[in-house]
XYZ file of C-alpha atoms in Angstrom:
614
model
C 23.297 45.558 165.714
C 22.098 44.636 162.339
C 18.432 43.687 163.034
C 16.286 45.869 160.659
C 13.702 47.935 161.782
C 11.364 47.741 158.764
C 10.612 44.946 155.899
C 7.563 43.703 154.302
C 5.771 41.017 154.192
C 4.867 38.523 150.486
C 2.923 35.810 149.203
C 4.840 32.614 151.018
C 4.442 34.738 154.544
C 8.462 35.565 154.335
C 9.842 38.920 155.451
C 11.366 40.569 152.861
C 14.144 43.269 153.700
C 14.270 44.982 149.944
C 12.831 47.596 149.005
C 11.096 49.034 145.655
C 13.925 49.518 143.003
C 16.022 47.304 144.828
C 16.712 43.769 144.097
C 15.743 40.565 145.754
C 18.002 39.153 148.645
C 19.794 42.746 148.959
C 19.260 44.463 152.254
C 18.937 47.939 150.377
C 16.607 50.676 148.804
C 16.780 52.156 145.556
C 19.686 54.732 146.162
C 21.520 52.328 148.040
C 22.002 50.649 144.676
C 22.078 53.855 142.803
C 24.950 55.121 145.042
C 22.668 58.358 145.575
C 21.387 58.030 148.695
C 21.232 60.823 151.157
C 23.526 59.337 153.819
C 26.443 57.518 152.110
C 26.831 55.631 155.464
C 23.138 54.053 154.672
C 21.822 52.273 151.979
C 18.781 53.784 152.348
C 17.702 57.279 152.671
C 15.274 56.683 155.762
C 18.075 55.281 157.376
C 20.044 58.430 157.831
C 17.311 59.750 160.556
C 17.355 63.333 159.793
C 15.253 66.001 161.180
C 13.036 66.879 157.882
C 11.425 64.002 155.898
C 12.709 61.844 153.778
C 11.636 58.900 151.353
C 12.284 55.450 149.623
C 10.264 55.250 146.562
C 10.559 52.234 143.908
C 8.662 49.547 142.235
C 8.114 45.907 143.318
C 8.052 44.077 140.678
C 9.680 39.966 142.027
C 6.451 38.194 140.992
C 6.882 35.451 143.226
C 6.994 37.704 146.616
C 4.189 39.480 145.576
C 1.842 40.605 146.474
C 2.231 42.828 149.273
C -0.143 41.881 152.415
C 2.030 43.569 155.474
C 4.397 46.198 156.136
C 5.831 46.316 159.367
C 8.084 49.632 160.814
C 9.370 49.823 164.100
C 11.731 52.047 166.076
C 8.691 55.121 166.011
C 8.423 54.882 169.731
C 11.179 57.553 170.001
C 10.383 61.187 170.600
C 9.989 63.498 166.727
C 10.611 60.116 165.059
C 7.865 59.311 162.484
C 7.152 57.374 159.702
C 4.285 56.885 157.287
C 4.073 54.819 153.893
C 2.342 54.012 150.519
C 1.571 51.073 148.520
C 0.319 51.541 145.167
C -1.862 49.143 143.194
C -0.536 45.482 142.483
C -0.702 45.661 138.608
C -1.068 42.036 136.233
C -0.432 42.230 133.000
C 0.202 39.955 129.871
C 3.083 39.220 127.076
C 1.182 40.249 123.779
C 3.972 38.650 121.912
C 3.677 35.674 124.219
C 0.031 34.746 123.416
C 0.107 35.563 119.667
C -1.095 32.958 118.138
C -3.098 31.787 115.213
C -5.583 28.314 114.417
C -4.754 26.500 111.605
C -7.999 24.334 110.329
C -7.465 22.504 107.243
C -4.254 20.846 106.169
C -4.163 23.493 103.397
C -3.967 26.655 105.128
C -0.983 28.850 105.477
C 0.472 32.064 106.389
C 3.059 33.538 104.046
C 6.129 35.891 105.314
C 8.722 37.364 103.781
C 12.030 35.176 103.555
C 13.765 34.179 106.277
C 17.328 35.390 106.308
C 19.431 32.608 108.339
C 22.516 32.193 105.783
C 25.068 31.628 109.095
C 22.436 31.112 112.063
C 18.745 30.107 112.564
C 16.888 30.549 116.028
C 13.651 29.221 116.004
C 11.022 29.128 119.017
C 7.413 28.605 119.121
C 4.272 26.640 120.953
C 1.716 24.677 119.433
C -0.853 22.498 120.369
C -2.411 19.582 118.511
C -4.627 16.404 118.081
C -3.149 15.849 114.272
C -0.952 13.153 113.610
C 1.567 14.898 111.903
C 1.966 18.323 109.903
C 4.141 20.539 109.315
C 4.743 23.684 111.608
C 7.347 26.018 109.072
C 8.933 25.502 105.801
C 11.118 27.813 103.856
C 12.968 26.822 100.595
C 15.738 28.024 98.557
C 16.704 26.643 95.164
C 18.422 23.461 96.733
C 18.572 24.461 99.949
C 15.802 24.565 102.808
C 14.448 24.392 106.615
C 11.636 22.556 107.870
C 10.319 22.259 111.455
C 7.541 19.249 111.661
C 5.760 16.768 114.093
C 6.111 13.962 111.683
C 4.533 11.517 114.219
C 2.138 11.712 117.565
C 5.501 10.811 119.606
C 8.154 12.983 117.562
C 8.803 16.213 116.336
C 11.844 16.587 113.499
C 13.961 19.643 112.196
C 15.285 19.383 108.608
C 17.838 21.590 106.945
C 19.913 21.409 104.135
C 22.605 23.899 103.177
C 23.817 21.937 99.972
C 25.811 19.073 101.829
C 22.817 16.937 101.678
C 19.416 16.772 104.032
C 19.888 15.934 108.016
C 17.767 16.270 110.727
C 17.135 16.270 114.497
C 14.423 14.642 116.121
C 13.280 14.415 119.182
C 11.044 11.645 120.699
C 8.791 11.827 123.742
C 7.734 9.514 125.673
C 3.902 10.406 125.655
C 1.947 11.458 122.725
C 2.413 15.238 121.642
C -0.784 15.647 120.064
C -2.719 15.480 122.824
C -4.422 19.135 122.208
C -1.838 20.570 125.476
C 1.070 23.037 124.616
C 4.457 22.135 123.804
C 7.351 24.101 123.421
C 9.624 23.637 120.285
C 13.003 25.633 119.487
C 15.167 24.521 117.299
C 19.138 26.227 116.608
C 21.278 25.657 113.856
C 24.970 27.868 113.516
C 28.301 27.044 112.051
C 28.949 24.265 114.529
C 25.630 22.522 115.142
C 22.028 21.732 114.649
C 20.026 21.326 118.059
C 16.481 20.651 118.782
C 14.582 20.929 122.449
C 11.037 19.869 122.537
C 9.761 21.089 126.300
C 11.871 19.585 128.797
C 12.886 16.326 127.397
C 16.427 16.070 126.620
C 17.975 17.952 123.458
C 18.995 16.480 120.365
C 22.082 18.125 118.807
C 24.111 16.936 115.721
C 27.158 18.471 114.628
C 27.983 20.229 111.406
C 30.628 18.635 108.813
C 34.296 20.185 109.212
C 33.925 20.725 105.443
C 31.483 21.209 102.536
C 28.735 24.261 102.280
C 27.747 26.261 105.384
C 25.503 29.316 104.246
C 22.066 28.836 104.240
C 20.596 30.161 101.031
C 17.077 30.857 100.938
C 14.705 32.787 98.429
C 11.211 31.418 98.997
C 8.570 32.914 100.858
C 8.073 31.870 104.546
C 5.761 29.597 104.973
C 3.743 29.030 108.701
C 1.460 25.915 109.535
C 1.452 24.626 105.777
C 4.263 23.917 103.077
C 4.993 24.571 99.776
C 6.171 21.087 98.764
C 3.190 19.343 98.830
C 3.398 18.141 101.822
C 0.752 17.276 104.827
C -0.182 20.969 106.642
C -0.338 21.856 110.367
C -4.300 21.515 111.935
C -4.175 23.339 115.153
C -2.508 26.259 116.971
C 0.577 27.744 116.965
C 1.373 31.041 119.386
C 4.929 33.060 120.357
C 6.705 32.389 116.963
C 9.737 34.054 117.096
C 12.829 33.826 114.467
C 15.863 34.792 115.130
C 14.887 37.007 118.251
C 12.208 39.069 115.797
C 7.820 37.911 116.358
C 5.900 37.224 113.660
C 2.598 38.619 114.460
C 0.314 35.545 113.164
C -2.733 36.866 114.156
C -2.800 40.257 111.940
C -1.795 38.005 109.587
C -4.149 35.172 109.989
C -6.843 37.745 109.413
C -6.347 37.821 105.862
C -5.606 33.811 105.491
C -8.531 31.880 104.375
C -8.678 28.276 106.519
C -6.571 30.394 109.438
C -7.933 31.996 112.451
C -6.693 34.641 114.565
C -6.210 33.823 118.195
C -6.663 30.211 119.544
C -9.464 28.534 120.588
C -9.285 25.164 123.193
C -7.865 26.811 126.171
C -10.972 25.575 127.533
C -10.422 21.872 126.638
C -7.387 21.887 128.978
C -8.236 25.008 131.417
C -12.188 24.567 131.225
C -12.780 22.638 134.603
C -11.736 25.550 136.574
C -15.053 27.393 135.999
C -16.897 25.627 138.958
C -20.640 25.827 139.487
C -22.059 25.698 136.105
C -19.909 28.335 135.022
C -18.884 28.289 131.292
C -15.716 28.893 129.898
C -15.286 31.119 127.177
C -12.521 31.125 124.638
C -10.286 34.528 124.152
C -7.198 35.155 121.619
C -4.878 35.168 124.931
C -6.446 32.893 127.577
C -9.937 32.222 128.478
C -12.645 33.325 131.164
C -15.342 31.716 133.081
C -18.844 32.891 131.928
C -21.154 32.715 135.351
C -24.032 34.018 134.296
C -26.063 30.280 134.697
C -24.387 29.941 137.879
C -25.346 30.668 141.019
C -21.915 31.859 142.341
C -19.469 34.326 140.841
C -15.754 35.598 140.297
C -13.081 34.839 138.080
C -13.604 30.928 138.524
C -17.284 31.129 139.872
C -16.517 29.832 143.219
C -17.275 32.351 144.901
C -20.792 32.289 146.859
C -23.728 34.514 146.518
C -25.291 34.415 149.988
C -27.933 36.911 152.023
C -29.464 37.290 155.485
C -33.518 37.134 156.108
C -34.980 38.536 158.734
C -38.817 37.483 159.544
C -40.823 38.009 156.706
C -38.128 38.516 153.751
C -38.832 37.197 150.511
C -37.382 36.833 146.824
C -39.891 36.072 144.332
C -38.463 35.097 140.532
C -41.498 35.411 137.938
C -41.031 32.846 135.207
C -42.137 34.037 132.011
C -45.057 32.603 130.455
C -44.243 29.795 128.244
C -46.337 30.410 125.327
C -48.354 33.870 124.631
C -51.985 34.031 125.360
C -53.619 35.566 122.126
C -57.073 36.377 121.663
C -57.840 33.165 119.567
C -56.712 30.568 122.127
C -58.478 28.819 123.890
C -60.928 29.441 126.361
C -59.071 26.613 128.609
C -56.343 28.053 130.223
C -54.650 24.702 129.845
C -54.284 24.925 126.055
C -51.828 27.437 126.925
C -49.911 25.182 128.672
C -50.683 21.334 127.293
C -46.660 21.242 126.015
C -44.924 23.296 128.595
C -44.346 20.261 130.962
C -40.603 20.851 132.845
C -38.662 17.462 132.077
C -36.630 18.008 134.973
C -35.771 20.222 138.332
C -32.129 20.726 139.037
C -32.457 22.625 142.643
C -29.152 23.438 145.020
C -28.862 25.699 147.200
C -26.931 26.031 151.140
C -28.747 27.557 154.056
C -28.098 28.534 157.727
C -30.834 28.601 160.542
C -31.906 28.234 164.168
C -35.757 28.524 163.844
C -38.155 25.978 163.522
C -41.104 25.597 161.168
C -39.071 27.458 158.531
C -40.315 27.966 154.935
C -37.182 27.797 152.216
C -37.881 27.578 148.799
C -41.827 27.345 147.038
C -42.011 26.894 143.257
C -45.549 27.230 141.968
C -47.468 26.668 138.870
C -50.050 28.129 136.892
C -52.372 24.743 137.631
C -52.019 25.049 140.989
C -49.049 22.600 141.978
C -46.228 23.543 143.777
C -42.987 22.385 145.239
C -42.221 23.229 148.831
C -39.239 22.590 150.776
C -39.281 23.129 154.396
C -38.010 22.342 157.913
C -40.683 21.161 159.642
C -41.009 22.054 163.750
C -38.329 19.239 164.905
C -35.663 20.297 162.850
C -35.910 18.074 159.813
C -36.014 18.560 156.624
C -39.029 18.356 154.343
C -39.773 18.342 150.151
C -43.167 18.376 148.996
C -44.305 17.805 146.113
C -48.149 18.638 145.277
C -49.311 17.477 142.005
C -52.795 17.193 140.375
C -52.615 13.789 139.600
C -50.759 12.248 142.404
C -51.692 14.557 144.985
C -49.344 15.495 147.665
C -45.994 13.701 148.277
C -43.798 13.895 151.214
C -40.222 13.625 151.583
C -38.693 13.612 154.804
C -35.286 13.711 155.595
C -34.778 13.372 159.478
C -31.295 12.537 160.255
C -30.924 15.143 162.266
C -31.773 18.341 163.141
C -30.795 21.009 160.598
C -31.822 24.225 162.498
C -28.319 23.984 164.557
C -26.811 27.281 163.587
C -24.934 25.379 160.592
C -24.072 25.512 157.131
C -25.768 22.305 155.144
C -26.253 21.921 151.342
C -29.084 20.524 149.462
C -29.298 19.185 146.338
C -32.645 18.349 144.739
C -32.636 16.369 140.958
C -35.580 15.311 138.983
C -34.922 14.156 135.625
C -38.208 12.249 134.335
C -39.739 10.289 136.946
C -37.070 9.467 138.932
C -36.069 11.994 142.011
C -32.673 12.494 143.866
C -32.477 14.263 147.341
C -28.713 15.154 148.583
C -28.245 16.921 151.880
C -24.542 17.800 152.887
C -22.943 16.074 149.814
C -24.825 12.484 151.236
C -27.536 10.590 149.171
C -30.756 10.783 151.637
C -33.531 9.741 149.452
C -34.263 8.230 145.839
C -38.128 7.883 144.494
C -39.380 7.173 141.144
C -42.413 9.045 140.468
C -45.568 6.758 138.888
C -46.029 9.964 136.881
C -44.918 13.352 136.800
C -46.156 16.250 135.256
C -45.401 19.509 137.166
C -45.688 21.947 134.022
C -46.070 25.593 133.575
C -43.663 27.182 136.020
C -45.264 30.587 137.539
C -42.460 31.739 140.369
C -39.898 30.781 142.416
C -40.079 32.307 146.143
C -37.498 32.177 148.928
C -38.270 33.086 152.399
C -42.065 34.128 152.987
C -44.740 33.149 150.418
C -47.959 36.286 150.205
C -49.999 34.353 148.588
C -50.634 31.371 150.003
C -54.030 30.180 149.458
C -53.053 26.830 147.992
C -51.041 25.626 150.625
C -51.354 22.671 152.601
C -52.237 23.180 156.570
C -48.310 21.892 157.300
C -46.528 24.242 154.869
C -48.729 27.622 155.558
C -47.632 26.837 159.089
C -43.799 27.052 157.871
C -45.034 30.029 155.869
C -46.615 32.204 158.971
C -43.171 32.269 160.176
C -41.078 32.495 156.943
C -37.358 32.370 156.589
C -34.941 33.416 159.433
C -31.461 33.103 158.969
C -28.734 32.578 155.816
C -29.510 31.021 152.138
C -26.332 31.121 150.161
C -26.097 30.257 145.828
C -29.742 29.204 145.512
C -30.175 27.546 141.617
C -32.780 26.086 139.752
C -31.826 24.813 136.504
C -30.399 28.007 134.980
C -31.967 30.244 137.177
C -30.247 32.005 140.274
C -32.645 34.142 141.460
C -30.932 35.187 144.990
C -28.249 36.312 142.866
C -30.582 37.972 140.537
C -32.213 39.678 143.526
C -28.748 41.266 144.492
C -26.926 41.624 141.797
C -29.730 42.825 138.925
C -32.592 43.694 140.814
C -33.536 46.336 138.456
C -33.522 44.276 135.010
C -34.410 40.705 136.234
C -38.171 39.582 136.954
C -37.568 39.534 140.741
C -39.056 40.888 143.686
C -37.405 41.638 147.173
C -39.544 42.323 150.358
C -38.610 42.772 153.356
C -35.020 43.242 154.555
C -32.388 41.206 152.371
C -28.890 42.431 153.690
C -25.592 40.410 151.853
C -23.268 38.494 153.659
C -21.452 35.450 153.758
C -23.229 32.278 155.572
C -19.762 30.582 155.726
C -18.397 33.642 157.581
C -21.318 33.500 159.706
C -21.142 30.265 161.060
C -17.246 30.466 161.851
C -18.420 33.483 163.835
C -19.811 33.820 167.288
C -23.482 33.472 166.948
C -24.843 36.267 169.737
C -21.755 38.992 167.541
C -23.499 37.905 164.306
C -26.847 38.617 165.510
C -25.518 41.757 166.792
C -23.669 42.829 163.969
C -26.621 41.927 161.200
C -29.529 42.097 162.378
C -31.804 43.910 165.177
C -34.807 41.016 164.842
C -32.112 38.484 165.755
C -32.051 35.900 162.946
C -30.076 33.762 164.814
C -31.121 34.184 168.208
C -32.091 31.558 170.952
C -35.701 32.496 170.788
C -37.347 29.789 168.900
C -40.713 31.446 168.280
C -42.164 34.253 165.705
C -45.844 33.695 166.610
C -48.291 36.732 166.235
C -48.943 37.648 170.097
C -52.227 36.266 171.558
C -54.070 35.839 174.499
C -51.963 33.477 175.638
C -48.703 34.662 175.117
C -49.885 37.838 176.726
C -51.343 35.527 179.849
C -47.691 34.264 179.968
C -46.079 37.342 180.064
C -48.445 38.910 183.081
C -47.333 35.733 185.351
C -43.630 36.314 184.390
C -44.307 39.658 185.072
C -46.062 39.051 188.631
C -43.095 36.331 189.598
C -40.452 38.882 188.590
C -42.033 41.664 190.877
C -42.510 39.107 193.802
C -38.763 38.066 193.841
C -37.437 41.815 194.173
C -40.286 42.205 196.607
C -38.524 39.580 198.716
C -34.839 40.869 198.081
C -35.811 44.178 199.542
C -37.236 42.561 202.352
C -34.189 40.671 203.022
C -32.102 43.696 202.864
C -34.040 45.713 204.873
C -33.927 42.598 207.826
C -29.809 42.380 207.201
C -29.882 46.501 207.686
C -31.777 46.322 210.895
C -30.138 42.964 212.502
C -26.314 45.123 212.027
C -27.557 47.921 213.309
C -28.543 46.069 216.647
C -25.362 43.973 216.300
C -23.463 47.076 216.389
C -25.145 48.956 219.433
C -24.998 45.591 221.509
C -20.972 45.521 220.219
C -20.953 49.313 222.144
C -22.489 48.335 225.052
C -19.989 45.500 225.814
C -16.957 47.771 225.194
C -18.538 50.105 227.911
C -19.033 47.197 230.809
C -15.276 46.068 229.801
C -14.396 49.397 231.112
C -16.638 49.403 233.963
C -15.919 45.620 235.246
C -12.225 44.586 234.575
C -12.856 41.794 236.713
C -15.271 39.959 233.592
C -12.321 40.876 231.067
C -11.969 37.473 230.080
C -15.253 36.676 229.830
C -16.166 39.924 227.617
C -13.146 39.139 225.406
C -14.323 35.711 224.683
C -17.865 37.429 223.503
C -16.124 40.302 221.990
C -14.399 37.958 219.612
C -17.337 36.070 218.609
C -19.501 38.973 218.193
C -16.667 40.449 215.970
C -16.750 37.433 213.738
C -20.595 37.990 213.324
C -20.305 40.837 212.468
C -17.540 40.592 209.824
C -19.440 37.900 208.336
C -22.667 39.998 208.005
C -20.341 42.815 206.786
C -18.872 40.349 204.481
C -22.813 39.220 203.235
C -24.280 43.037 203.441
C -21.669 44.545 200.699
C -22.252 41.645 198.153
């Protein structure tokens, strides 16, 4: 009836009922538009539904269906009817002669080509981008005649010609400045009939040519691109995709042997540079750019992407710092000259975690004078930073609005620049302090999870520490450092150590899940289980345990008990049910009464039945 039994499924969630080597919109396969298909009836060879195998094979290539993220094929269900199918890899790739480009960087550099030939037409196209005032982009002269394409002010953009009739022009202005260091597109036309000009999509200037008077274009200077030779102001900035006439001029093999020109074009990063996210840093490239995210604590192509891990009890990461100056044999005896100028100005600390377990340990940062940095959820859920210095002593801060071991995903942010200290949980400001005076110097580690050595701890945070980390920490960073994503990503080059079991996953993922499938799934020590307790056992736990054990064995005591009782009452409900049927027979005379107690012995007896086989 027309309704097709196969078709695919693109980007925008559309079916799609083409096929590879067919075209968009047409209900066909390859041969179908080939005329060669198997069947002539079918426009496709699958279609003809013969006995032996057959095949559709051709390339997608309609970039705005792609990719490919279902295939659907139906009408199998019948008996020798089969199908199978193959998708090869979606392939990206870029226009060389699109993104060749070269930078331009003082008003007197050039390129030189040979002369352009445009006696009858001229087709020129290119993009620049700019923060000069004016300059000029091409220039090519003849003896009297010449062509000249220019922005000869922030808001306009001119092309001059003169074929011996006199100089005109075109120009086109914009609304908004053009110089504002984003591309623009330029082409400008010129033939027997007219001169045009189109500057992006703003409306086209065209001027038309005299009926009479000189038409051919004579030229016999050299081409010149992003400078002039008549002394006028030169092009600063880039210029990519020039084409003339149809034909590229490759600037950047060209620019490689211009002094004051560049191949390539730097600044894609001054209008594409905010989407690296996350500290990542966007690096120039002769055709586009990329997003460096090596300082960040996330990764992919836009480091957005989250680095995240499961702890079970006991897991740790520990980052070694390097030491900030070298201890040589003529320092000094105080350990402290080592360190007198290595004070940190600032901690930049963010990281996301998931838990359900209470007194947790998260992050410890330690020094070589014995300070440290603790952050914690204490045994009610809230969250704790501590700050132990030698001068102030220790310093609490609690955050309590709720209680953050509830199985979800919450961010902190911890900022000290100088004295003055910023707490952020879940994108909210929670706390502000200004230190008196800080000096937390000489960095020695960084740990997440469990802490070994943990001598120097106060009573509260060794109590987080006995039972570690449990649960998800996701894109930990401090300053420049990511040392979960060191841990799993470089493990073998970076100055980290893992203990315990780290296993990778994705705390978002895990929180959208069910929590007792999670558990399941990651972990046989339960990281996210209901128990709330990791203590070593002790006589007391093990005193618990015996009465549970005892109460346990006392309640199936007394369920046997009662089963045995409900056994023995049917079987005496049943012999007295006998008995009665044999008097019935004996005395018709009591029928009615015996009926009466038949009946109600019956429903006794079909409610104990019903009781006995639950």
């Amino acid at each position: 009836d027309g309704m097709p039994f196969a078709w695919w499924v693109g980007r925008a969630n559309e079916k799609h009922l083409y096929w590879g080597g067919s075209l968009p919109g047409i209900q066909q396969c390859a041969c179908g538009l080939e005329e060669s298909c198997l069947d002539m009836r079918y426009f496709c060879n699958c279609d003809a539904d013969r006995e032996e195998w057959t095949n559709d094979t051709g390339l997608l290539a309609f970039k705005d269906h792609l990719p490919v993220t279902q295939i659907v094929i139906t009408d199998t269900n019948r008996s020798n009817s089969e199908a199978a199918w193959k998708i090869g890899p979606l392939r990206c790739y870029g226009d060389r002669q699109f993104w060749n480009a070269a930078s331009f960087n003082t008003e007197a550099s050039y390129l030189h080509f040979p002369t352009f030939h445009a006696e009858v037409s001229a087709d020129i196209s290119f993009f620049f981008k700019t923060t000069a005032v004016s300059g000029v982009f091409l220039e090519n002269l003849g003896i009297k005649d010449f062509i000249r394409v220019e922005i000869s002010s922030p808001k306009e953009i001119t092309f001059s010609i003169d074929v011996g009739n006199g100089p005109t022009g075109a120009t086109v202005q914009s609304p908004t400045p053009l110089n504002d260091n984003q591309w623009h597109y330029v082409r400008a036309e010129r033939n027997l009939k007219q001169t045009s000009l189109q500057v992006d999509s703003l409306p086209k200037k065209v001027l038309e040519a005299p009926a009479e008077g000189h038409f051919r274009l004579q030229l016999n200077s050299q081409l010149f691109v992003g400078g002039t030779a008549s002394r006028q102001k030169g092009f600063l900035g880039c210029i990519r995709s020039l084409r003339l006439n149809g034909q590229k001029l490759d600037l950047e093999e060209r620019a490689k042997m211009a002094p004051g020109v560049k191949p390539g074009c730097p600044g894609h990063c001054s209008s594409y540079g905010n989407l690296c996210h996350n500290g990542g840093k966007c690096v120039e490239k002769y055709n586009g750019y990329s997003c460096d995210c090596t300082n960040s604590a996330y990764e992919g192509p836009f480091c957005k992407e989250e680095v995240s891990a499961l702890f079970e009890a006991g897991t740790s990461i520990t980052y070694i710092f390097q030491e900030p100056y070298p201890v040589t044999k003529n320092a000094s005896t105080s350990s402290s000259a080592i360190y007198v100028d290595a004070v940190m100005s600032k901690e930049n600390i963010a990281f996301s975690f998931l838990t359900a377990h209470t007194p947790s340990l998260l992050l410890y940062i330690n020094t070589y004078f014995h300070e440290y940095l603790a952050v914690i959820l204490s045994k009610n859920g809230s969250l704790q930073v501590r700050y132990k210095l030698s001068k102030d002593g220790l310093l609490i801060f609690t955050i309590d609005s709720g209680n953050f071991a509830n199985r979800e995903l919450h961010h902190v942010k911890i900022n000290r620049e100088g004295r003055e200290l910023i707490i952020q949980v879940d994108q909210v400001l929670k706390l502000k302090h200004n230190f008196s005076e800080i000096d937390f110097k000489a960095i020695k580690s960084l740990t997440l999870g469990k802490v070994t050595d943990s001598l120097s701890l106060d009573p509260e945070v060794s109590k987080a520490n006995a039972y570690g980390f449990t649960g998800c920490l996701s894109s930990v960073q401090y300053n420049h450092i990511a040392p979960l994503k060191a841990a799993l990503r470089h493990p073998s080059i970076a100055p980290v150590t893992v203990k315990g079991s780290l296993t990778e996953s994705s705390c978002a993922s895990i929180m959208e899940a069910d929590v007792n499938t999670v558990t399941t799934i990651y972990s046989s020590s339960d990281p996210f289980g209901k128990t709330d307790e990791r203590e070593p056992l002790t006589n007391a736990v093990r005193s618990d345990s015996a009465v549970i054990g005892g109460v346990i064995a006392v309640v199936i005591f007394i369920i046997f008990s009662i089963i045995a009782i409900m056994s023995r009452f049917l079987y005496q409900h049943k012999q007295a049910h006998r008995s009665s049927q044999t008097k019935e027979k004996e005395y018709p005379e009591n029928l009615e009464s015996s009926f009466k107690a038949d009946i109600d012995l019956q429903n006794t007896v079909s409610e104990c039945k019903r009781e006995y086989f639950i």
